[in-house]
Each structure stands twice: as structure tokens, then as C-alpha cells.
mmCIF file of C-alpha atoms and ligand atoms in Angstrom:
data_model
loop_
_atom_site.group_PDB
_atom_site.id
_atom_site.type_symbol
_atom_site.label_atom_id
_atom_site.label_comp_id
_atom_site.label_asym_id
_atom_site.label_seq_id
_atom_site.Cartn_x
_atom_site.Cartn_y
_atom_site.Cartn_z
ATOM 1 C CA MET A 1 -0.040 -6.117 4.329
ATOM 2 C CA HIS A 2 -1.407 -9.224 5.582
ATOM 3 C CA THR A 3 -5.080 -10.642 4.718
ATOM 4 C CA PRO A 4 -7.472 -9.173 7.055
ATOM 5 C CA LYS A 5 -8.862 -11.415 9.705
ATOM 6 C CA PRO A 6 -12.565 -10.480 10.115
ATOM 7 C CA LYS A 7 -12.523 -10.912 13.696
ATOM 8 C CA LEU A 8 -9.609 -8.927 14.690
ATOM 9 C CA PRO A 9 -9.913 -4.774 15.120
ATOM 10 C CA THR A 10 -8.211 -2.415 12.581
ATOM 11 C CA ILE A 11 -5.600 -0.713 13.741
ATOM 12 C CA ALA A 12 -3.928 2.293 11.863
ATOM 13 C CA LEU A 13 -0.201 2.725 12.641
ATOM 14 C CA ILE A 14 1.215 5.566 12.065
ATOM 15 C CA GLY A 15 4.947 6.107 11.882
ATOM 16 C CA THR A 16 6.591 9.565 12.495
ATOM 17 C CA GLY A 17 10.281 8.542 13.197
ATOM 18 C CA GLY A 18 12.534 8.323 16.390
ATOM 19 C CA THR A 19 14.862 6.191 18.232
ATOM 20 C CA ILE A 20 12.420 3.140 17.501
ATOM 21 C CA ALA A 21 12.938 3.629 13.738
ATOM 22 C CA SER A 22 16.773 4.228 14.172
ATOM 23 C CA THR A 23 19.959 1.675 13.733
ATOM 24 C CA ALA A 24 23.452 2.079 14.960
ATOM 25 C CA SER A 25 26.833 0.678 13.466
ATOM 26 C CA ASP A 26 26.686 -1.978 15.841
ATOM 27 C CA PRO A 27 24.433 -3.834 18.630
ATOM 28 C CA THR A 28 26.056 -2.409 21.637
ATOM 29 C CA ALA A 29 25.767 1.483 20.443
ATOM 30 C CA MET A 30 23.198 3.228 22.200
ATOM 31 C CA THR A 31 24.057 6.813 20.930
ATOM 32 C CA ASP A 32 25.032 8.163 17.599
ATOM 33 C CA TYR A 33 22.174 6.452 15.604
ATOM 34 C CA ALA A 34 20.103 7.461 12.706
ATOM 35 C CA VAL A 35 16.555 7.086 11.423
ATOM 36 C CA THR A 36 16.959 4.523 8.834
ATOM 37 C CA GLU A 37 13.677 2.144 9.282
ATOM 38 C CA PRO A 38 10.559 2.892 7.380
ATOM 39 C CA VAL A 39 7.412 1.835 9.557
ATOM 40 C CA SER A 40 6.841 -1.133 7.821
ATOM 41 C CA ALA A 41 10.126 -2.507 8.996
ATOM 42 C CA ILE A 42 9.171 -1.610 12.511
ATOM 43 C CA LEU A 43 6.230 -3.441 11.940
ATOM 44 C CA ASP A 44 7.380 -6.401 10.303
ATOM 45 C CA ALA A 45 9.877 -6.838 13.162
ATOM 46 C CA VAL A 46 6.804 -7.811 15.295
ATOM 47 C CA PRO A 47 5.193 -10.791 13.498
ATOM 48 C CA GLU A 48 3.037 -11.579 16.918
ATOM 49 C CA ILE A 49 0.885 -8.567 16.059
ATOM 50 C CA THR A 50 -0.771 -10.063 13.339
ATOM 51 C CA GLY A 51 -2.494 -12.152 15.887
ATOM 52 C CA LEU A 52 -3.540 -8.681 18.046
ATOM 53 C CA ALA A 53 -5.280 -6.691 14.495
ATOM 54 C CA ASN A 54 -5.228 -5.662 10.825
ATOM 55 C CA VAL A 55 -3.023 -3.098 10.697
ATOM 56 C CA GLN A 56 -2.928 -0.144 8.221
ATOM 57 C CA TYR A 57 0.298 1.906 8.174
ATOM 58 C CA CYS A 58 1.271 5.141 6.968
ATOM 59 C CA GLN A 59 4.251 7.394 7.200
ATOM 60 C CA PRO A 60 3.882 11.244 7.377
ATOM 61 C CA PHE A 61 7.600 11.648 7.963
ATOM 62 C CA ASN A 62 10.092 9.653 9.758
ATOM 63 C CA VAL A 63 12.563 12.292 11.562
ATOM 64 C CA ASP A 64 13.740 12.570 15.156
ATOM 65 C CA SER A 65 11.306 14.073 17.138
ATOM 66 C CA ARG A 66 13.492 17.111 17.853
ATOM 67 C CA CYS A 67 13.297 18.297 14.200
ATOM 68 C CA LEU A 68 9.562 18.474 14.375
ATOM 69 C CA ASP A 69 8.042 21.884 13.933
ATOM 70 C CA ASN A 70 4.292 23.452 14.569
ATOM 71 C CA LYS A 71 3.746 22.882 10.823
ATOM 72 C CA MET A 72 4.497 18.784 10.800
ATOM 73 C CA VAL A 73 2.509 18.476 14.108
ATOM 74 C CA LEU A 74 -0.584 20.197 12.673
ATOM 75 C CA LYS A 75 -0.414 17.923 9.519
ATOM 76 C CA LEU A 76 0.128 15.009 11.848
ATOM 77 C CA ALA A 77 -3.210 16.097 13.719
ATOM 78 C CA ARG A 78 -5.078 16.397 10.521
ATOM 79 C CA ARG A 79 -4.084 12.947 9.405
ATOM 80 C CA VAL A 80 -4.857 11.192 12.361
ATOM 81 C CA ASP A 81 -8.035 13.110 12.813
ATOM 82 C CA ARG A 82 -8.830 11.820 9.143
ATOM 83 C CA ILE A 83 -7.738 8.168 9.849
ATOM 84 C CA LEU A 84 -9.938 7.909 12.821
ATOM 85 C CA ALA A 85 -13.034 9.067 11.219
ATOM 86 C CA ASP A 86 -12.937 5.984 8.974
ATOM 87 C CA PRO A 87 -15.351 3.919 10.255
ATOM 88 C CA SER A 88 -13.230 0.969 9.467
ATOM 89 C CA VAL A 89 -10.767 1.970 11.715
ATOM 90 C CA ASP A 90 -11.213 1.084 15.556
ATOM 91 C CA ALA A 91 -7.674 2.458 16.943
ATOM 92 C CA ALA A 92 -4.569 4.296 16.168
ATOM 93 C CA VAL A 93 -0.958 3.470 17.164
ATOM 94 C CA ILE A 94 1.528 6.340 16.698
ATOM 95 C CA THR A 95 5.110 5.619 16.441
ATOM 96 C CA HIS A 96 7.476 8.743 17.700
ATOM 97 C CA GLY A 97 10.662 9.669 18.974
ATOM 98 C CA THR A 98 10.787 9.935 22.834
ATOM 99 C CA ASP A 99 12.548 13.644 22.985
ATOM 100 C CA THR A 100 9.349 15.135 22.316
ATOM 101 C CA LEU A 101 6.876 12.864 22.827
ATOM 102 C CA GLU A 102 4.792 14.286 25.751
ATOM 103 C CA GLU A 103 4.465 17.589 23.338
ATOM 104 C CA THR A 104 2.855 15.666 20.471
ATOM 105 C CA ALA A 105 1.033 13.367 22.826
ATOM 106 C CA TYR A 106 -0.582 16.307 24.362
ATOM 107 C CA PHE A 107 -1.355 18.491 21.256
ATOM 108 C CA LEU A 108 -2.912 15.368 19.749
ATOM 109 C CA ASN A 109 -4.768 14.546 23.506
ATOM 110 C CA LEU A 110 -6.358 18.579 23.463
ATOM 111 C CA THR A 111 -7.538 18.406 19.482
ATOM 112 C CA LEU A 112 -8.084 15.030 18.295
ATOM 113 C CA LYS A 113 -12.109 14.533 17.439
ATOM 114 C CA SER A 114 -12.601 10.978 18.377
ATOM 115 C CA ARG A 115 -13.759 8.436 21.312
ATOM 116 C CA LYS A 116 -11.231 6.110 19.542
ATOM 117 C CA ALA A 117 -7.971 4.647 21.319
ATOM 118 C CA VAL A 118 -4.612 6.307 20.408
ATOM 119 C CA VAL A 119 -1.721 5.010 21.854
ATOM 120 C CA MET A 120 1.775 6.410 21.259
ATOM 121 C CA THR A 121 5.049 4.666 21.588
ATOM 122 C CA GLY A 122 8.730 4.806 21.115
ATOM 123 C CA ALA A 123 11.900 3.511 21.704
ATOM 124 C CA MET A 124 15.331 4.365 23.849
ATOM 125 C CA ARG A 125 17.087 2.002 22.244
ATOM 126 C CA PRO A 126 17.464 1.716 18.843
ATOM 127 C CA ALA A 127 16.232 -0.824 16.497
ATOM 128 C CA SER A 128 19.823 -2.443 16.083
ATOM 129 C CA ALA A 129 20.664 -2.526 19.559
ATOM 130 C CA ARG A 130 21.135 -5.921 21.679
ATOM 131 C CA SER A 131 17.764 -6.089 23.736
ATOM 132 C CA ALA A 132 15.629 -3.145 21.962
ATOM 133 C CA ASP A 133 13.260 -1.791 23.549
ATOM 134 C CA GLY A 134 10.611 -0.939 20.554
ATOM 135 C CA PRO A 135 9.470 -4.075 19.688
ATOM 136 C CA LEU A 136 7.521 -5.053 22.933
ATOM 137 C CA ASN A 137 6.606 -1.325 23.199
ATOM 138 C CA LEU A 138 5.024 -1.528 19.846
ATOM 139 C CA TYR A 139 3.332 -4.865 20.705
ATOM 140 C CA HIS A 140 2.059 -3.436 23.995
ATOM 141 C CA ALA A 141 0.649 -0.165 22.346
ATOM 142 C CA MET A 142 -1.149 -2.533 19.618
ATOM 143 C CA LEU A 143 -2.583 -4.693 22.874
ATOM 144 C CA VAL A 144 -3.520 -1.464 24.337
ATOM 145 C CA ALA A 145 -5.303 -0.016 21.269
ATOM 146 C CA ALA A 146 -7.282 -3.129 20.739
ATOM 147 C CA ALA A 147 -8.292 -3.354 24.138
ATOM 148 C CA PRO A 148 -12.260 -2.656 24.524
ATOM 149 C CA ASP A 149 -11.746 -0.390 27.409
ATOM 150 C CA ALA A 150 -9.206 1.774 25.818
ATOM 151 C CA ALA A 151 -11.657 3.943 23.986
ATOM 152 C CA GLY A 152 -12.287 7.341 25.836
ATOM 153 C CA ARG A 153 -9.364 8.049 27.850
ATOM 154 C CA GLY A 154 -7.828 10.156 25.483
ATOM 155 C CA VAL A 155 -4.177 10.073 23.785
ATOM 156 C CA MET A 156 -2.350 8.012 26.113
ATOM 157 C CA VAL A 157 1.582 6.583 26.035
ATOM 158 C CA ALA A 158 2.509 3.206 26.564
ATOM 159 C CA MET A 159 6.381 2.841 27.365
ATOM 160 C CA ASN A 160 8.043 0.210 29.295
ATOM 161 C CA GLU A 161 5.129 -1.752 30.346
ATOM 162 C CA SER A 162 3.101 1.545 31.758
ATOM 163 C CA VAL A 163 0.196 3.376 29.945
ATOM 164 C CA HIS A 164 0.010 7.044 30.698
ATOM 165 C CA ALA A 165 -2.119 9.768 29.865
ATOM 166 C CA ALA A 166 -0.505 12.046 27.536
ATOM 167 C CA ARG A 167 -1.551 15.008 29.773
ATOM 168 C CA HIS A 168 0.891 14.155 32.737
ATOM 169 C CA VAL A 169 3.433 11.774 30.642
ATOM 170 C CA CYS A 170 6.987 13.491 30.979
ATOM 171 C CA LYS A 171 10.104 12.270 29.976
ATOM 172 C CA THR A 172 12.164 12.067 33.278
ATOM 173 C CA HIS A 173 15.419 10.110 32.274
ATOM 174 C CA THR A 174 17.790 11.020 29.222
ATOM 175 C CA SER A 175 18.706 7.218 28.384
ATOM 176 C CA ASN A 176 17.023 4.426 30.538
ATOM 177 C CA VAL A 177 14.380 2.168 29.246
ATOM 178 C CA GLN A 178 12.436 3.826 32.479
ATOM 179 C CA ALA A 179 12.238 7.084 30.863
ATOM 180 C CA PHE A 180 8.706 8.237 30.963
ATOM 181 C CA SER A 181 6.914 8.884 34.464
ATOM 182 C CA SER A 182 3.014 10.438 35.322
ATOM 183 C CA GLN A 183 4.678 11.975 38.517
ATOM 184 C CA GLN A 184 2.220 12.809 41.239
ATOM 185 C CA HIS A 185 -0.726 11.694 38.601
ATOM 186 C CA GLY A 186 0.373 8.147 38.546
ATOM 187 C CA CYS A 187 -0.205 6.469 35.332
ATOM 188 C CA LEU A 188 -3.616 5.225 33.795
ATOM 189 C CA GLY A 189 -2.425 1.648 33.622
ATOM 190 C CA GLY A 190 0.056 -0.760 32.443
ATOM 191 C CA ILE A 191 0.616 -4.323 30.786
ATOM 192 C CA VAL A 192 0.412 -7.245 33.148
ATOM 193 C CA ASN A 193 1.632 -10.455 32.148
ATOM 194 C CA GLY A 194 0.535 -9.457 28.329
ATOM 195 C CA VAL A 195 -2.515 -8.012 29.644
ATOM 196 C CA PRO A 196 -3.670 -4.406 29.359
ATOM 197 C CA ARG A 197 -5.202 -3.273 32.728
ATOM 198 C CA PHE A 198 -6.594 0.306 33.446
ATOM 199 C CA PHE A 199 -6.370 1.770 37.150
ATOM 200 C CA ASN A 200 -7.595 5.345 36.246
ATOM 201 C CA THR A 201 -9.038 7.452 33.764
ATOM 202 C CA PRO A 202 -7.944 10.975 32.826
ATOM 203 C CA ALA A 203 -9.828 13.781 34.697
ATOM 204 C CA SER A 204 -9.017 16.611 32.313
ATOM 205 C CA SER A 205 -10.586 17.752 29.252
ATOM 206 C CA HIS A 206 -9.400 15.897 26.115
ATOM 207 C CA THR A 207 -10.411 15.252 22.800
ATOM 208 C CA LEU A 208 -14.397 15.591 22.022
ATOM 209 C CA ALA A 209 -14.547 17.590 25.264
ATOM 210 C CA THR A 210 -12.266 20.517 24.245
ATOM 211 C CA ASP A 211 -12.589 23.520 22.259
ATOM 212 C CA PHE A 212 -9.646 23.003 20.427
ATOM 213 C CA THR A 213 -9.706 21.548 16.646
ATOM 214 C CA VAL A 214 -7.063 21.279 13.937
ATOM 215 C CA SER A 215 -9.999 21.746 11.123
ATOM 216 C CA GLY A 216 -9.132 25.118 9.701
ATOM 217 C CA LEU A 217 -6.438 25.970 11.548
ATOM 218 C CA LYS A 218 -3.418 26.906 9.140
ATOM 219 C CA THR A 219 -0.793 28.031 11.863
ATOM 220 C CA LEU A 220 0.149 28.324 15.267
ATOM 221 C CA PRO A 221 0.868 31.456 17.131
ATOM 222 C CA TRP A 222 4.214 31.494 18.424
ATOM 223 C CA VAL A 223 4.821 30.801 22.050
ATOM 224 C CA ASP A 224 8.433 30.992 23.541
ATOM 225 C CA ILE A 225 9.613 29.280 26.507
ATOM 226 C CA ILE A 226 12.158 31.207 28.945
ATOM 227 C CA TYR A 227 13.939 29.516 31.745
ATOM 228 C CA ASP A 228 14.586 31.453 34.822
ATOM 229 C CA HIS A 229 17.591 31.328 36.706
ATOM 230 C CA GLN A 230 19.988 33.178 39.235
ATOM 231 C CA SER A 231 21.433 36.194 37.971
ATOM 232 C CA ALA A 232 18.880 36.333 35.099
ATOM 233 C CA GLY A 233 18.532 39.270 32.570
ATOM 234 C CA PRO A 234 15.560 40.938 30.782
ATOM 235 C CA HIS A 235 17.119 40.602 27.511
ATOM 236 C CA LEU A 236 15.347 37.103 26.540
ATOM 237 C CA PHE A 237 11.962 38.765 27.129
ATOM 238 C CA GLU A 238 12.875 41.625 24.896
ATOM 239 C CA ALA A 239 14.248 39.420 22.002
ATOM 240 C CA SER A 240 11.154 37.541 22.488
ATOM 241 C CA ILE A 241 8.723 40.571 22.395
ATOM 242 C CA ALA A 242 10.598 42.045 19.698
ATOM 243 C CA ALA A 243 10.408 38.543 17.248
ATOM 244 C CA GLY A 244 6.534 38.680 17.775
ATOM 245 C CA ALA A 245 5.828 36.106 20.024
ATOM 246 C CA GLN A 246 2.330 35.985 21.094
ATOM 247 C CA GLY A 247 2.662 34.045 24.287
ATOM 248 C CA ILE A 248 5.614 33.440 26.780
ATOM 249 C CA VAL A 249 6.062 30.809 29.147
ATOM 250 C CA LEU A 250 8.147 30.895 32.310
ATOM 251 C CA ALA A 251 9.954 27.906 33.374
ATOM 252 C CA GLY A 252 9.994 29.781 36.596
ATOM 253 C CA THR A 253 11.805 28.570 39.662
ATOM 254 C CA GLY A 254 9.990 26.838 42.415
ATOM 255 C CA ASN A 255 6.022 27.540 42.564
ATOM 256 C CA GLY A 256 6.370 29.544 39.187
ATOM 257 C CA SER A 257 8.024 32.595 41.097
ATOM 258 C CA MET A 258 10.285 34.875 39.362
ATOM 259 C CA SER A 259 13.533 36.461 39.419
ATOM 260 C CA PRO A 260 13.650 40.036 39.397
ATOM 261 C CA ALA A 261 14.297 40.184 35.477
ATOM 262 C CA ALA A 262 11.823 37.613 34.914
ATOM 263 C CA GLU A 263 9.338 39.663 36.499
ATOM 264 C CA LYS A 264 10.402 42.779 34.896
ATOM 265 C CA GLY A 265 10.320 40.908 31.515
ATOM 266 C CA MET A 266 6.734 39.221 32.123
ATOM 267 C CA ARG A 267 5.099 42.737 33.176
ATOM 268 C CA LEU A 268 7.036 44.118 29.907
ATOM 269 C CA ALA A 269 5.811 41.160 27.825
ATOM 270 C CA ALA A 270 2.221 41.626 29.217
ATOM 271 C CA ARG A 271 2.129 45.489 28.605
ATOM 272 C CA LYS A 272 2.987 44.670 25.058
ATOM 273 C CA GLY A 273 -0.013 42.194 24.748
ATOM 274 C CA VAL A 274 2.170 39.384 25.065
ATOM 275 C CA THR A 275 -0.074 36.195 26.883
ATOM 276 C CA CYS A 276 2.080 35.407 29.588
ATOM 277 C CA VAL A 277 1.897 31.983 31.883
ATOM 278 C CA ARG A 278 3.777 31.030 34.969
ATOM 279 C CA SER A 279 5.282 27.314 34.972
ATOM 280 C CA THR A 280 8.165 25.708 36.809
ATOM 281 C CA ARG A 281 11.434 24.192 36.034
ATOM 282 C CA VAL A 282 10.749 21.948 39.116
ATOM 283 C CA GLY A 283 9.203 18.904 37.423
ATOM 284 C CA ASP A 284 6.587 17.982 39.604
ATOM 285 C CA GLY A 285 4.020 19.731 41.485
ATOM 286 C CA HIS A 286 1.484 22.533 40.567
ATOM 287 C CA VAL A 287 2.346 25.984 39.874
ATOM 288 C CA THR A 288 -0.448 27.780 41.887
ATOM 289 C CA ALA A 289 -2.729 30.817 41.067
ATOM 290 C CA SER A 290 -0.988 33.758 43.017
ATOM 291 C CA ALA A 291 -3.395 37.122 44.509
ATOM 292 C CA THR A 292 -1.357 39.235 41.924
ATOM 293 C CA ASP A 293 -1.662 37.082 38.837
ATOM 294 C CA ALA A 294 -4.879 38.559 37.745
ATOM 295 C CA ARG A 295 -3.808 42.218 38.321
ATOM 296 C CA GLN A 296 -0.091 41.345 36.084
ATOM 297 C CA GLY A 297 -2.140 39.699 33.260
ATOM 298 C CA LEU A 298 -0.374 36.319 34.180
ATOM 299 C CA ILE A 299 -1.519 32.903 34.215
ATOM 300 C CA SER A 300 -0.471 29.807 36.177
ATOM 301 C CA ALA A 301 -0.054 26.491 34.717
ATOM 302 C CA GLY A 302 -1.088 24.323 37.194
ATOM 303 C CA SER A 303 0.892 21.230 36.592
ATOM 304 C CA LEU A 304 1.811 21.537 33.232
ATOM 305 C CA ASN A 305 5.492 21.631 32.862
ATOM 306 C CA PRO A 306 6.868 24.425 30.610
ATOM 307 C CA GLN A 307 6.727 22.624 27.241
ATOM 308 C CA LYS A 308 3.334 21.126 27.746
ATOM 309 C CA ALA A 309 2.404 24.858 28.863
ATOM 310 C CA ARG A 310 3.258 26.185 25.426
ATOM 311 C CA ILE A 311 1.210 23.455 23.588
ATOM 312 C CA LEU A 312 -2.034 24.466 25.683
ATOM 313 C CA LEU A 313 -1.113 28.231 25.453
ATOM 314 C CA MET A 314 -0.733 28.025 21.661
ATOM 315 C CA LEU A 315 -3.832 26.293 21.059
ATOM 316 C CA ALA A 316 -5.640 28.688 23.534
ATOM 317 C CA LEU A 317 -4.327 31.483 21.548
ATOM 318 C CA SER A 318 -6.024 30.347 18.272
ATOM 319 C CA VAL A 319 -9.410 30.813 20.011
ATOM 320 C CA THR A 320 -9.068 33.726 22.395
ATOM 321 C CA ARG A 321 -6.746 36.333 23.706
ATOM 322 C CA ASP A 322 -9.244 37.006 26.881
ATOM 323 C CA ARG A 323 -6.819 36.121 30.431
ATOM 324 C CA GLU A 324 -9.540 34.743 32.612
ATOM 325 C CA ARG A 325 -10.909 32.175 29.663
ATOM 326 C CA ILE A 326 -7.063 31.281 29.052
ATOM 327 C CA GLN A 327 -6.832 30.459 32.789
ATOM 328 C CA GLY A 328 -9.951 28.576 32.439
ATOM 329 C CA TYR A 329 -8.108 26.364 29.876
ATOM 330 C CA PHE A 330 -5.318 25.630 32.169
ATOM 331 C CA ASP A 331 -7.552 24.846 34.972
ATOM 332 C CA ARG A 332 -9.466 22.113 33.012
ATOM 333 C CA CYS A 333 -7.148 20.861 30.497
HETATM 334 C C1 SIN B 1 14.192 11.254 19.267
HETATM 335 O O1 SIN B 1 13.163 12.098 20.139
HETATM 336 O O2 SIN B 1 13.585 11.624 17.991
HETATM 337 C C2 SIN B 1 15.188 10.823 19.721
HETATM 338 C C3 SIN B 1 15.128 9.889 20.593
HETATM 339 C C4 SIN B 1 13.991 8.968 21.066
HETATM 340 O O3 SIN B 1 13.129 8.368 20.171
HETATM 341 O O4 SIN B 1 14.217 8.385 21.960
#
């Protein structure tokens, strides 16, 4: 730890793992690496951060983001909430694997009860790589978190010189350093010649303006995602219902349209009291409400992709099972 500098903001750095904390056997290897680095090492690799902020770090876990489950995400949200409630902390930066970063980011965006800036980042190349992207991404995340106009924008994701809103950001490339996009919504801002610049403010409800909180929430309702396709069968719906799912998100075709088997499966699930959401496998655009949704007990996901629709549906089901109210959350959040 460095001696605190009184004029600098205090930023909590929360390490959770991912490629940013990984090393491979040689500098040209971009796959087959493992999480090896504690958050303290990631921080020490960027000494310029000491000129930006006084950093207090912690490490709730250090894993690939594919290994995260609801329990760990709840634990992380509680920890971040507690850290932000500390008056001596000005903002938080979270390092995370990129594979499911958008899910954790959206969960935190919906549940944290603070106006303070929260910026998530990660890396596409391991820390051992020639031209690793993690150190600059971390430096940029710190710059954004320290910016006076960063507060009140919900959870943000800083990757490859862009700043995205958690609500809209998606991973859209498997390996390129330009792996994140906010699609039709556009990003919130960017880091321009070392200066964070904001161009947009999120329009959807987040943090203090949502009905969701993790305080007192011990578990999350089980929600499955089912991917639709030509020649689909109803068996995945039957299995999900039999396993006790409380919600199903359909990664539907086109504008959330359903194969005959998906229609049958969604109807069956709705009859059994499972809350069913129509999202899309397309990757951009809205699933618009259909005249038959209400009659069939279905909810349209708007522009939330299936993995984000699952996050919102779990939180919505933790407060209500009313279809209209849940549709309202999908319309506003
Ligand atoms: C992960 O998501 O933990 C691995 C992939 C990455 O961080 O880029």
C-alpha cells in the first residue's frame, strides 16, 4: 500500500479474476492461460495509478468469469455496496473476466445503492502477453472512476478506450481487444488522449432508482435460458419446468418469434406458473411487445439480450410474480 495523498480520490479496487489476472506459458500465447495473479500484482503493474488515486484493494475471489454463480454475484454485490457506503471511498473499480462481465455489470447496475462511480474492466489478452491490454484498461478504468462527472451514471465498463453503460454493453468478439459494444445505443464516452470524456447519460433506471437491492436477499430465483432454432423440440422446456425453474428466457428468432415447439413450451411453462420472457438470439435491436403477449402470459425483453434478460428476470421475480409489473421493469430498466 502507498502513503495516501490527501488531494487524490480514494478508489476501491475489487479484483475478481479473468484474463486480466491470468498468465500463459509464453508472451505470444493468447489462449490456454490460467488465473494466477492477485489483484495486488495487477495494480503494481501500473505504477502510474498512484498519481491518480489512493487505492484500497480487496479480492472477494479470483476466478474465470465462466465459473461465477448467483451466490458469488450476490456476495460481490453486497461487498461493493458496503465499500461504497464507506464515506472515505469515492469510487470503485472492479476487474473481471470478460466472458460474463456484462451479466455482473448489469446485476450491479440494478442493485447497488449508491451514486458513486463504479467502473468495471478486464482484458482480452493475459497479463503475460506481448501487448497485454489489461494494464491500460485498468489505468483507464481508474481515470474514469476518478473523473468528477462519472458519478450518477450507474455501473460503467471501460474497455479499449471506450466507456459503456452496463445496461447496453455486450461482448461481441471472442478474441479481439475491441470486444465490447453498446450496439444501437452507443457508448457513454471514451478516453480521449488520456482524458475521460462523457457523451451520453444512461436513460434506463439504475442503482438508487430501481426497486432492487441485495440487502436481505439470500438466493435468487432459478431462471433458465433456452435457445430457439429450426426443428426445435419442446423437451428443454419440459426439463426446465421439471427442474423447478421459476423463469424461462427464450433466445428467440428475429423479433422474439418462436418456433412451434418454443410456442408450445412457453405456453406450457406459463400454465405451470413459470414466468416467460421473449428475448432474441439476433444480437441487436428490440423485441417489441406483441398483441398476444398478455393473453399468453409472456413478457417482451426489449433490447436486453438473453443473458441480461435472465439477470433482470431473477431480480424481478425476487420482488413480484405479477406479469404487468415485471413487463414494467423490462420497459424501464
Ligand atoms: C473470463 O471471462 O474469465 C476469461 C476471459 C476473459 O477474461 O477475457
